[in-house]
Short mmCIF file of C-alpha atoms in Angstrom, two decimals:
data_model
loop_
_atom_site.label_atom_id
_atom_site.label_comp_id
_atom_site.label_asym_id
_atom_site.label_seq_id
_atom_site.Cartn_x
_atom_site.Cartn_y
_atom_site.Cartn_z
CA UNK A 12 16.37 -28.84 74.85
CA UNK A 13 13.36 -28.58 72.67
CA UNK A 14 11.72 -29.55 69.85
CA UNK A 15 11.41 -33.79 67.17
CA UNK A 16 10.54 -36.81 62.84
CA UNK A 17 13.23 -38.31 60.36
CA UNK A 18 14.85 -40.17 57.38
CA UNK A 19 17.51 -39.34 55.01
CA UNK A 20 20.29 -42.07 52.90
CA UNK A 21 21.40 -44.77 55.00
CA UNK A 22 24.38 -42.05 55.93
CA UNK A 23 21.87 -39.64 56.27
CA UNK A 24 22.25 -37.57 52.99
CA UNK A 25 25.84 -35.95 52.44
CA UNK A 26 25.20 -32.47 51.17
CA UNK A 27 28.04 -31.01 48.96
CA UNK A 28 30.09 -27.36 49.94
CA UNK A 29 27.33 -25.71 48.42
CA UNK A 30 24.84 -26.81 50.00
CA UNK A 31 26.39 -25.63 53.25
CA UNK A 32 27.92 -22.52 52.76
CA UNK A 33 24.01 -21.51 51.39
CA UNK A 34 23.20 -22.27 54.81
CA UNK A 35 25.72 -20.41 56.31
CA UNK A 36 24.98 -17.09 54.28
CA UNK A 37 20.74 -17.81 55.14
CA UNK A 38 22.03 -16.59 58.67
CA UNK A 39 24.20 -16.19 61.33
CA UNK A 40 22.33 -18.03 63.77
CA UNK A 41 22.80 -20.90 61.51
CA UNK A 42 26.09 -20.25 61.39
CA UNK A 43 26.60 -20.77 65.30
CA UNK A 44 24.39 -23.73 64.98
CA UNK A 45 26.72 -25.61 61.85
CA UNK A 46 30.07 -24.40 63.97
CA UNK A 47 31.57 -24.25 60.62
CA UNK A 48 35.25 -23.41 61.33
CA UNK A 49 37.48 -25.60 60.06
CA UNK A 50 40.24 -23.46 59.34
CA UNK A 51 40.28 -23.08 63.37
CA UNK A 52 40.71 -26.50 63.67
CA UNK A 53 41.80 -28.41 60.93
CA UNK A 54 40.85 -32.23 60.80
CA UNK A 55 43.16 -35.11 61.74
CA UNK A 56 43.75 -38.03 59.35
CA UNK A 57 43.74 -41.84 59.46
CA UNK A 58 47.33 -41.16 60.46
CA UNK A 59 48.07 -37.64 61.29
CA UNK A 60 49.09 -37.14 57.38
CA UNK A 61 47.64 -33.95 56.91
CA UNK A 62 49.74 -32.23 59.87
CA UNK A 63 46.20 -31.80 61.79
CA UNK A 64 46.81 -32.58 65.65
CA UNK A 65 44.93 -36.12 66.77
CA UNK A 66 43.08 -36.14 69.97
CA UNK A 67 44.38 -37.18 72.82
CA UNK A 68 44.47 -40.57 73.89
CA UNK A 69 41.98 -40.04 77.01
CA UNK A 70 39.06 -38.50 73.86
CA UNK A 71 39.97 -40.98 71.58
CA UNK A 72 38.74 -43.71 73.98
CA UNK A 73 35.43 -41.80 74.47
CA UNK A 74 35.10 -41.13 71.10
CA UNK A 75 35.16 -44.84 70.40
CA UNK A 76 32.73 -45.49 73.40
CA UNK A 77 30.30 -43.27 72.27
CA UNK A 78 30.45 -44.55 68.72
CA UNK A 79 29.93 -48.12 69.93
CA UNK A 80 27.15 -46.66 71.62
CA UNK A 81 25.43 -45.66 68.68
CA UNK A 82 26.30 -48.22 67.10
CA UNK A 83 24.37 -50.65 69.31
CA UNK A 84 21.04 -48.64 69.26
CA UNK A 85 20.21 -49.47 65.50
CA UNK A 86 21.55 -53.14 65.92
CA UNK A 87 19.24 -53.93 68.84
CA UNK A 88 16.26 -52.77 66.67
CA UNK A 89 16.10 -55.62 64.61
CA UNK A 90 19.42 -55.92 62.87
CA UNK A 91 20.17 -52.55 61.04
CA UNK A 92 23.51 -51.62 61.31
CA UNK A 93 22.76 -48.01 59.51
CA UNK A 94 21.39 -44.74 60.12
CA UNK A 95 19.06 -45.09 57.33
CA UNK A 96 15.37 -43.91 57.60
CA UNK A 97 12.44 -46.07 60.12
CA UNK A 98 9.53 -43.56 59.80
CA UNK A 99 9.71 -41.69 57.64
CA UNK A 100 10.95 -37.78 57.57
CA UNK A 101 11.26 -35.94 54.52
CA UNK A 102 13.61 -33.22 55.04
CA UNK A 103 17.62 -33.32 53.86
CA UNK A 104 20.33 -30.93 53.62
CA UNK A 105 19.33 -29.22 50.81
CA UNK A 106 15.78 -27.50 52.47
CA UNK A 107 17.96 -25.93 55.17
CA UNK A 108 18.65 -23.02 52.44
CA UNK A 109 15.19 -22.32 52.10
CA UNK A 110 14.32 -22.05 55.88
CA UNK A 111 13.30 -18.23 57.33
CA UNK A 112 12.20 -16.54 60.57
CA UNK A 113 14.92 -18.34 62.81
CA UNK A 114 15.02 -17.47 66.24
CA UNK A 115 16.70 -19.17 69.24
CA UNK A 116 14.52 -21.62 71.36
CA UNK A 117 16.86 -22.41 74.29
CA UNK A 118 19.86 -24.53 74.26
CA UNK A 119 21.67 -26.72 76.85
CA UNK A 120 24.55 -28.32 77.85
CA UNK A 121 25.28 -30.20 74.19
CA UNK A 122 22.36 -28.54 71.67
CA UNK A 123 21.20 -25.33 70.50
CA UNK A 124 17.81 -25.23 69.44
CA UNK A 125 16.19 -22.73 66.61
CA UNK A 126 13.08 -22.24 65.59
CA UNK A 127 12.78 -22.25 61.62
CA UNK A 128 9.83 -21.85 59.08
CA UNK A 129 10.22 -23.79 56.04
CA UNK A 130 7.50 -23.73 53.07
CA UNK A 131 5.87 -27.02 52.89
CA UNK A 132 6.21 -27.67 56.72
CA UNK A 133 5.66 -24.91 58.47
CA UNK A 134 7.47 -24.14 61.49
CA UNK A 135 10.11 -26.53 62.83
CA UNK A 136 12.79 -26.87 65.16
CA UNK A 137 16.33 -27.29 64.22
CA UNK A 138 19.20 -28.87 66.82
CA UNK A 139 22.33 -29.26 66.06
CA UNK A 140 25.83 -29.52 68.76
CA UNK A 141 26.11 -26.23 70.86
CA UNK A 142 29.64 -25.08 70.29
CA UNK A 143 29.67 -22.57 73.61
CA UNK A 144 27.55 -25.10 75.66
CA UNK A 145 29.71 -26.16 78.35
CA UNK A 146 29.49 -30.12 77.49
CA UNK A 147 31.90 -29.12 74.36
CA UNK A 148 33.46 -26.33 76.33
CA UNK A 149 34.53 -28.66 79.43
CA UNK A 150 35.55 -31.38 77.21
CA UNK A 151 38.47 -28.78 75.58
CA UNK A 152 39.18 -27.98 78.48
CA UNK A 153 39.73 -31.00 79.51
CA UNK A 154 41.32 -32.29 76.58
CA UNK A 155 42.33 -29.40 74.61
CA UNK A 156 40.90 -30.28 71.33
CA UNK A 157 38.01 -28.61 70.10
CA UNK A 158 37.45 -30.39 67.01
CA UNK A 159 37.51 -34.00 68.65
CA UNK A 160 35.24 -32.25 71.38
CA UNK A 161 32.83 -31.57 68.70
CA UNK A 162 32.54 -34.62 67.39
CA UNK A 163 31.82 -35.86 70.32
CA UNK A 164 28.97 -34.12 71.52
CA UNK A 165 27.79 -34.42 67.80
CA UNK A 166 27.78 -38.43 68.35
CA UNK A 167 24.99 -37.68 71.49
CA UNK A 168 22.92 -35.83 68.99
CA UNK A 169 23.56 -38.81 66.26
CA UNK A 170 21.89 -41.11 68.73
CA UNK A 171 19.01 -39.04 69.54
CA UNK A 172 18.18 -39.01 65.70
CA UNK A 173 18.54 -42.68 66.19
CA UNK A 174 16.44 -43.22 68.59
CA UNK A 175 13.84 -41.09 66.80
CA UNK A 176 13.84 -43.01 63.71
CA UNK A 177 13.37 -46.30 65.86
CA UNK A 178 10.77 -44.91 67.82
CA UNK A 179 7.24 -44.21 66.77
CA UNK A 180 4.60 -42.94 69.41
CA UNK A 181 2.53 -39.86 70.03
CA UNK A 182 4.38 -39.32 72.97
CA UNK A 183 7.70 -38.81 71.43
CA UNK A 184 8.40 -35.51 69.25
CA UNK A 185 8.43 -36.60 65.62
CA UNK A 186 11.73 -35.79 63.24
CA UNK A 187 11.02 -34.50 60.08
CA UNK A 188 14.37 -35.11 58.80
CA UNK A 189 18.10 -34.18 59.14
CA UNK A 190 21.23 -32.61 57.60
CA UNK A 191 24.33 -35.33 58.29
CA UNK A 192 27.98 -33.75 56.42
CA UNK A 193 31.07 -36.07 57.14
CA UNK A 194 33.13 -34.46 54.66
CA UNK A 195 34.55 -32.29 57.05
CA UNK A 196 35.86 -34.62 59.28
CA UNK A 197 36.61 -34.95 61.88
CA UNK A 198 34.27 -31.91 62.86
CA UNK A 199 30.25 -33.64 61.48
CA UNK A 200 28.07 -31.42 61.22
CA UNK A 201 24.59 -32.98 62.20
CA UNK A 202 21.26 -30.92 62.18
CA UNK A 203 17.86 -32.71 63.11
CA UNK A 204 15.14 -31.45 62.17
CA UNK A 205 12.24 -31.48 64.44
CA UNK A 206 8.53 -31.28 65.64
CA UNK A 207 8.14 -27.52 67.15
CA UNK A 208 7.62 -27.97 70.42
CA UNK A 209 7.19 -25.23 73.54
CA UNK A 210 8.40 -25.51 76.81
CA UNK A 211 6.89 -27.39 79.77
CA UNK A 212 6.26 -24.42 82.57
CA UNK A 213 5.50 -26.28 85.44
CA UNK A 214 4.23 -23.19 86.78
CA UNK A 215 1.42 -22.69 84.16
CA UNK A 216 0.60 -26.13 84.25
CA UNK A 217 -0.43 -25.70 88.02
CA UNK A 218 -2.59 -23.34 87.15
CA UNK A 219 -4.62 -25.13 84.89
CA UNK A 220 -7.82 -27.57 85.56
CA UNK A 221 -7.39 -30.61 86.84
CA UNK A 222 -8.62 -32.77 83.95
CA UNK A 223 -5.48 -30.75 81.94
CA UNK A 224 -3.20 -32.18 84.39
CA UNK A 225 -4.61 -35.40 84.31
CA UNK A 226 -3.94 -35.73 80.79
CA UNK A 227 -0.15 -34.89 81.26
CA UNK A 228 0.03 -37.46 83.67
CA UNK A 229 -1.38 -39.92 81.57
CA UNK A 230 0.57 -39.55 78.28
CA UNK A 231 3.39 -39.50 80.41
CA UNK A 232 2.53 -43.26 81.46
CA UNK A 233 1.34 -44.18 77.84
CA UNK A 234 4.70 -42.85 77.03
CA UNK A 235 6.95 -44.78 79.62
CA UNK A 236 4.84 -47.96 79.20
CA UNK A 237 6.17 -47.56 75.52
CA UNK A 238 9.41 -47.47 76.07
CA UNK A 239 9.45 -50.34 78.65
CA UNK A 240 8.24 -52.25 75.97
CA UNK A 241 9.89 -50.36 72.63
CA UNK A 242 11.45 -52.45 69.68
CA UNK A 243 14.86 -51.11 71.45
CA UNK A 244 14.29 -52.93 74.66
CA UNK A 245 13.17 -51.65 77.82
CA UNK A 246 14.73 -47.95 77.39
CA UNK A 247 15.52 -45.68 80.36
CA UNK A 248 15.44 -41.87 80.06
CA UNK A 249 18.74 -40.75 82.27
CA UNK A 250 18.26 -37.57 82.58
CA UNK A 251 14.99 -36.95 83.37
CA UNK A 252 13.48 -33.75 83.81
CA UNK A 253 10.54 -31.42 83.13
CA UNK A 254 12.74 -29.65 80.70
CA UNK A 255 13.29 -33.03 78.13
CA UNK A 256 9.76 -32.52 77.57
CA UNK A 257 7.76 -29.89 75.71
CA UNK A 258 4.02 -29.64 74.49
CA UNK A 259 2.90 -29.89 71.23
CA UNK A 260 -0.58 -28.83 70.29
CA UNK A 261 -1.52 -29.53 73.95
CA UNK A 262 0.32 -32.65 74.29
CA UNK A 263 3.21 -34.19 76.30
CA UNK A 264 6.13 -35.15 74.38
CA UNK A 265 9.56 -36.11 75.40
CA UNK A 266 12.05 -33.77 72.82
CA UNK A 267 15.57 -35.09 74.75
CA UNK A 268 16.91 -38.57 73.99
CA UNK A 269 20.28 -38.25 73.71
CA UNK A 270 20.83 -39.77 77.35
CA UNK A 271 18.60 -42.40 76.96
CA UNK A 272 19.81 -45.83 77.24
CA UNK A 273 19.03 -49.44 76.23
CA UNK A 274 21.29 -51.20 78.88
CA UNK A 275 20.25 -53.31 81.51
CA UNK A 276 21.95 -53.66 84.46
CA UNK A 277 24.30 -56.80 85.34
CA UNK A 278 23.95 -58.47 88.43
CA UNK A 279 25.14 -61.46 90.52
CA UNK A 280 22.73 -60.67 93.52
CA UNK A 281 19.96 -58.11 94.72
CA UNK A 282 22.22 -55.83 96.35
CA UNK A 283 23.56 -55.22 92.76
CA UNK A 284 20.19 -54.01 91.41
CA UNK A 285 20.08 -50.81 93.74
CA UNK A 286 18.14 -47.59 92.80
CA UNK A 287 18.90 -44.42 94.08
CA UNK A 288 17.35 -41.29 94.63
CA UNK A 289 17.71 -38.21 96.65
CA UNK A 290 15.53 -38.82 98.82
CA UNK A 291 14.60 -42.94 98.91
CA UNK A 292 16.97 -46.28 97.30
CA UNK A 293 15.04 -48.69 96.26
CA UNK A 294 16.62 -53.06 96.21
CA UNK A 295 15.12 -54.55 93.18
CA UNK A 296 15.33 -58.15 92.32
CA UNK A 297 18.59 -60.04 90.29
CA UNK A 298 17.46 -62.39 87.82
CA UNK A 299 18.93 -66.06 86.99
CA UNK A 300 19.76 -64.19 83.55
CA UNK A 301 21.89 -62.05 85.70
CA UNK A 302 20.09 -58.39 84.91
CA UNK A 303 18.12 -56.45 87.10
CA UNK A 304 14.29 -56.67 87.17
CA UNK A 305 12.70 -53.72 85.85
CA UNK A 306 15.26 -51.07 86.54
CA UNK A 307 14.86 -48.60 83.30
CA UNK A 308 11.12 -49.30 83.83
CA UNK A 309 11.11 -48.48 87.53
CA UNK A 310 13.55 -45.55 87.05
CA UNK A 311 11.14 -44.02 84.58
CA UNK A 312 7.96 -44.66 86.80
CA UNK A 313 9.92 -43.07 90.27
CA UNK A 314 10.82 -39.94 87.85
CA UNK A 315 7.54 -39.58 86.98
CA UNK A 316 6.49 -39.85 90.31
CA UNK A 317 8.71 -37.32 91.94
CA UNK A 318 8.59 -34.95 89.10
CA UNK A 319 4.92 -34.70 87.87
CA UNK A 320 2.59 -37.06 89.85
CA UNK A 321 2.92 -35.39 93.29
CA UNK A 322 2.76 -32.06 91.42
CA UNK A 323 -0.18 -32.35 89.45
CA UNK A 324 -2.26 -35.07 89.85
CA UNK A 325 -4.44 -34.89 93.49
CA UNK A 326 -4.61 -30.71 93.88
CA UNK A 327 -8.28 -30.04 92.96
CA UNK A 328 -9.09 -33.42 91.82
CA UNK A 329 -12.73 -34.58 92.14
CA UNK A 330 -12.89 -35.77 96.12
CA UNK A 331 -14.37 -39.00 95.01
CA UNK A 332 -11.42 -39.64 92.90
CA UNK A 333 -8.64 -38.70 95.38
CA UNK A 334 -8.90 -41.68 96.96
CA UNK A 335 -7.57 -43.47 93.69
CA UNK A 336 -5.55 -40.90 92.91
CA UNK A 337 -3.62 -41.30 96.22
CA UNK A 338 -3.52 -45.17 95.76
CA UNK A 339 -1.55 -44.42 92.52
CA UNK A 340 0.74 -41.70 94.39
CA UNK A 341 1.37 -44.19 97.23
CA UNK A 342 2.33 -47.21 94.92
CA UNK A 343 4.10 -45.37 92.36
CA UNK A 344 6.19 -43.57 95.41
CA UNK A 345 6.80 -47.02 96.90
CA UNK A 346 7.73 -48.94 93.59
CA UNK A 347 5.20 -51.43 94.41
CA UNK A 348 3.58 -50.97 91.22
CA UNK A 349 5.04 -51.60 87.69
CA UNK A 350 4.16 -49.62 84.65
CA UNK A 351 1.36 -51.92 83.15
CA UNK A 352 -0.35 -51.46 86.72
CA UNK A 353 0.72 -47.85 87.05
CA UNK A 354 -1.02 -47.78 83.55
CA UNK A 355 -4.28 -49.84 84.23
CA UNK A 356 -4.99 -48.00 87.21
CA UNK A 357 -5.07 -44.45 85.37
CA UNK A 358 -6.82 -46.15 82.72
CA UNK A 359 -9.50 -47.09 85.75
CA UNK A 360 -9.39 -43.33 86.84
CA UNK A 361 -10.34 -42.01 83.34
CA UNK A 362 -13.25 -44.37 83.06
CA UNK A 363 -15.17 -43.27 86.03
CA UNK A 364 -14.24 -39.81 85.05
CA UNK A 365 -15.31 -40.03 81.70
CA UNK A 366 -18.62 -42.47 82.73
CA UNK A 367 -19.32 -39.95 85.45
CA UNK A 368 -19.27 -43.02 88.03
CA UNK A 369 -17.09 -41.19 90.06
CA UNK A 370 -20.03 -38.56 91.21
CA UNK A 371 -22.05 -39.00 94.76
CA UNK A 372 -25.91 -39.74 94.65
CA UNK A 373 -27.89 -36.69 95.63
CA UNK A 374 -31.15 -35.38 95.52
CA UNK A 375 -32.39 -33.90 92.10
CA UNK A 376 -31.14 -30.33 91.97
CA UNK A 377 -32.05 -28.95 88.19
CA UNK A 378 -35.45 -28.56 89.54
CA UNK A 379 -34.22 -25.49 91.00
CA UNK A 380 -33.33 -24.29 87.68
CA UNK A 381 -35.39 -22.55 84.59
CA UNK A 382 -34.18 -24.15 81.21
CA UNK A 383 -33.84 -21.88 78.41
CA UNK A 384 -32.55 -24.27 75.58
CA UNK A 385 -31.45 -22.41 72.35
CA UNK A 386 -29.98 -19.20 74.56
CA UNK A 387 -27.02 -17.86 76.21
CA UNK A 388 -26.38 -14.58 78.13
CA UNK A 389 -23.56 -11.80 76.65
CA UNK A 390 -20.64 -12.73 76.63
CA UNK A 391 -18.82 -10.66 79.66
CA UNK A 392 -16.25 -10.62 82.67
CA UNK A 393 -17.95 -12.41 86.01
CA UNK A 394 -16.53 -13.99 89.15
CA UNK A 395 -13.93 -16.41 88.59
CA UNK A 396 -13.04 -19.73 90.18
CA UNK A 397 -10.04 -22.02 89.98
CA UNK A 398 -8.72 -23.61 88.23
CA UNK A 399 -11.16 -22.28 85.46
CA UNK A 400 -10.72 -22.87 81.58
CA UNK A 401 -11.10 -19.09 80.76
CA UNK A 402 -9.25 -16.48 82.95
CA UNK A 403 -12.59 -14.22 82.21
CA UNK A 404 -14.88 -16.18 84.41
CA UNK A 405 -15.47 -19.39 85.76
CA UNK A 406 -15.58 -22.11 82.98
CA UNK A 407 -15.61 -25.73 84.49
CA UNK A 408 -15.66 -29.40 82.69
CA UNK A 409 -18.74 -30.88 83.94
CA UNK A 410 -20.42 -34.23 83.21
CA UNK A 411 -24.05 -33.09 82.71
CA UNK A 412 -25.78 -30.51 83.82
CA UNK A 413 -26.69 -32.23 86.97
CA UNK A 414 -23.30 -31.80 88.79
CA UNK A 415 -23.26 -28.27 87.02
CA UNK A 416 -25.74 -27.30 89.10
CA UNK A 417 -24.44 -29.10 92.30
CA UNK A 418 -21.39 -26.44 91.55
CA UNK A 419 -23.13 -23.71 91.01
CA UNK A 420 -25.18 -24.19 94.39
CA UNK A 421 -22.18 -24.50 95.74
CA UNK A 422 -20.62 -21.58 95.14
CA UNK A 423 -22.33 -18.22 96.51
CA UNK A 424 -21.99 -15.91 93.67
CA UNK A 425 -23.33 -18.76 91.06
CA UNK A 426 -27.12 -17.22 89.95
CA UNK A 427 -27.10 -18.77 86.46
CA UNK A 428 -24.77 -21.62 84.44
CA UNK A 429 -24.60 -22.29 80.30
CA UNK A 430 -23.96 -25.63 78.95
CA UNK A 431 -22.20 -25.14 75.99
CA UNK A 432 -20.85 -27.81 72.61
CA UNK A 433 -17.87 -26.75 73.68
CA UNK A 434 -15.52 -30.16 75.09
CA UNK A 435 -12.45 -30.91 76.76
CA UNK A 436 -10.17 -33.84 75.63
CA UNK A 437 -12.28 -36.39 77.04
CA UNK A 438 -15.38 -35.13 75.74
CA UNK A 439 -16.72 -33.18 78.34
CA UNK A 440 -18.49 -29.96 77.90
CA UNK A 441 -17.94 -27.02 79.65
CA UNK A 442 -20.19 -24.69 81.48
CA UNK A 443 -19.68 -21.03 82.47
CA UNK A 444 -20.87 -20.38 86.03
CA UNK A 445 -22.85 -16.93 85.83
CA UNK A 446 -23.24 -14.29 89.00
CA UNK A 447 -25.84 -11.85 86.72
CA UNK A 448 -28.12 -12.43 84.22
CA UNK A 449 -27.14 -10.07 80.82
CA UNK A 450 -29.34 -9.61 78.01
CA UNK A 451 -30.15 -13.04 76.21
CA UNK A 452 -28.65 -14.18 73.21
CA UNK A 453 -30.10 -16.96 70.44
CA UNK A 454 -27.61 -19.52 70.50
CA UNK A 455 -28.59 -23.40 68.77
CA UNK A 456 -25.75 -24.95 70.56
CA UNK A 457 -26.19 -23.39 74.45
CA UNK A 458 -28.71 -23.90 77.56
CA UNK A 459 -29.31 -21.57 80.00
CA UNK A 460 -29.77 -22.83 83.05
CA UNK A 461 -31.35 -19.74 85.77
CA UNK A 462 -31.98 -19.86 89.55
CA UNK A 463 -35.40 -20.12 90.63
CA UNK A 464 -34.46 -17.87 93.06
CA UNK A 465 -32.23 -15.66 91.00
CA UNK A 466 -33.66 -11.83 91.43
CA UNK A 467 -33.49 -11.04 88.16
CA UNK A 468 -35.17 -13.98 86.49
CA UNK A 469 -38.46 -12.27 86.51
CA UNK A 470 -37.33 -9.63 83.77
CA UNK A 471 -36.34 -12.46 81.73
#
């Protein structure tokens, strides 16, 4: 699921029948998303009075466990007992009749996703309960009650708005608001509105420098050593996959909390507090307060792990950092580090990075080099290299211009380099890696940097 930043009334704004049927003639996408049929299922009352059918037994009881689930989330945060506002969203009922351009996003077993524009902030994300996804579809099948089946899925999508009103971090996708209608019960009708957000392609993100990765990997610890910490408690993501995340303006954000949980394991001894995994289980330690040691912290960090550390973090890294790199893989792997050492020791990896510690001792090579400050060549297709920032050429993050020209003697095609203003995330600037020298171009903000024994310096 995709997409996240929130507040309405402390019942989360109750729009009237207008309000709603506005939204239903805007489109029919929104009309699959609000599932507005209640003629198809009319609602049950207190008693059965209106001659609607009441669930089952069997849903009734998992209606009332997932509604004491909720209920606990806002009660741990410090006492409130409501779905009322934490950080503040803007956006109610009433501006889902002036949303345009919708288009599906994806959707998943419980929500679809949509992607809206809406004047005054821009394009958003709207999730609401996915009546043909097959959480709701197995549940009627199971229980033969589609209305009751709604609700419940629309009480996991409750708690994710919950949990994004509680919890404020740059790693976490931000509501803007939400649309909550009970008048229709039993079938509520719940719409967050949410950060846009696009999907994480593993894939792609292979492809892409190292220092890109890097940064993945380390929101993605800034993130979980959040929520073993949060206002909530120590909270553990349960389903955790690539696709609960997306990237937003070239960050890492998790967009799926509806499986999240605030529990801690009970225990009377260490055999009680086991962890496991496809491939390893993992004995952590039973506390004299009876609850197991780190286990939504430890989950988290093995996720991450198995998911996006061995994946991204040691293919083309800098060789003097892979050392470090594989310390974290190995202790991470192992559970022999926690999430505040998990965190520290990426923190240490960024600092030599960023310091340029990390780089060998060699002899002076810019010597080699002509310096033409305040010039760059045309802009044009050359050799490329990988993982490169431009798909055009070969475009590296360097620390100075020293190591950019231990690359470019490094690589056989490399005649010339530019050192441009441009900078990655950490404040690096980049430097294309040149095979031919083109006609020169004034340029305040570049330095040309030319082979001594290029063959076509002398007609510059």
């Amino acid at each position: 699921m995709r997409a996240a930043r929130g507040k309405e009334g402390a019942s989360l704004g109750r729009p009237g029948a207008a309000a709603l049927l506005g939204l239903l003639a805007a489109s029919a996408l929104l009309t699959l998303a609000l599932h507005s049929s209640p003629g198809a299922d009319p609602c049950w009352g207190a008693n059965g009075a209106r001659g609607c059918p009441r669930p089952p037994p069997a849903l009734l009881d998992e209606l009332s466990r997932r509604q004491r689930d909720l209920l606990r989330l806002p009660t741990s945060a410090g006492g409130h007992t409501e779905l009322g506002p934490s950080r503040g969203g803007r956006l109610g009922c009433e501006d889902l009749s002036r949303v345009t351009g919708l288009g599906v996003v994806g959707s998943g077993f419980t929500k679809l996703v949509l992607r809206a524009a809406l004047p005054g902030a821009g394009a958003i994300a709207l999730k609401s309960v996915h009546p043909a996804g097959s959480d709701v579809s197995r549940c009627v099948q199971r229980h033969g009650h589609r209305a009751g089946c709604h609700r419940l899925a629309s009480y996991k999508l409750l708690k994710e708005v919950t949990l994004l009103q509680r919890l404020d971090h740059p790693g976490v996708v931000k509501l803007h608001g939400q649309c909550y209608d009970n008048s229709l019960d039993p079938e509520i009708r719940v719409i967050a509105m949410l950060e846009l957000g696009s999907p994480l392609e593993m894939i792609q993100l292979l492809q892409t420098p190292w220092e890109e990765r890097f940064k993945i990997c380390l929101s993605l610890v800034k993130l979980l050593f959040y929520l073993a910490h949060s206002p909530l408690g120590s909270i553990v993501l349960l389903d955790f996959q690539p696709r609960q995340f997306v990237m937003v303006d070239g960050n890492l954000k998790v967009t799926d909390m509806d499986d999240a949980s605030t529990e801690e394991l009970s225990c009377k001894e260490d055999n009680d507090c086991t962890l496991d995994f496809p491939a390893k289980s993992f004995i952590l330690k039973c506390t004299s307060a009876g609850k197991c040691d780190g286990l939504n912290e430890k989950k988290n960090l093995f996720n991450a792990y198995r998911y996006f550390f061995t994946y991204l973090l040691p293919h083309t890294a800098p060789s003097a950092l892979r050392p470090l790199l594989g310390d974290i893989l190995n202790a991470t792997g192992d559970l022999r580090y926690g999430i505040n050492e998990t965190l520290g020791a990426f923190e240490k990896v960024l600092h030599l990075y960023k310091s340029g510690l990390y780089l060998q001792k060699r002899l002076p090579l810019l010597k080699e080099y002509i310096t033409l400050k305040g010039f760059r060549t045309m802009e044009m297709q050359d050799y490329k290299c990988w993982p490169s920032y431009s798909h055009l050429g070969c475009l590296l993050s360097i620390y100075n211009a020293e190591e950019a020209a231990a690359i470019c003697n490094s690589q056989p095609q490399c005649q010339s380099f530019i050192v441009t203003q441009q900078r990655t995330w950490t404040g690096r600037p980049l430097a294309s890696f040149r095979s031919s020298l083109t006609d020169l171009i004034p340029d305040v903000n570049a330095v040309l940097y030319i082979k001594r024994s290029a063959p076509s310096r002398e007609r510059l």
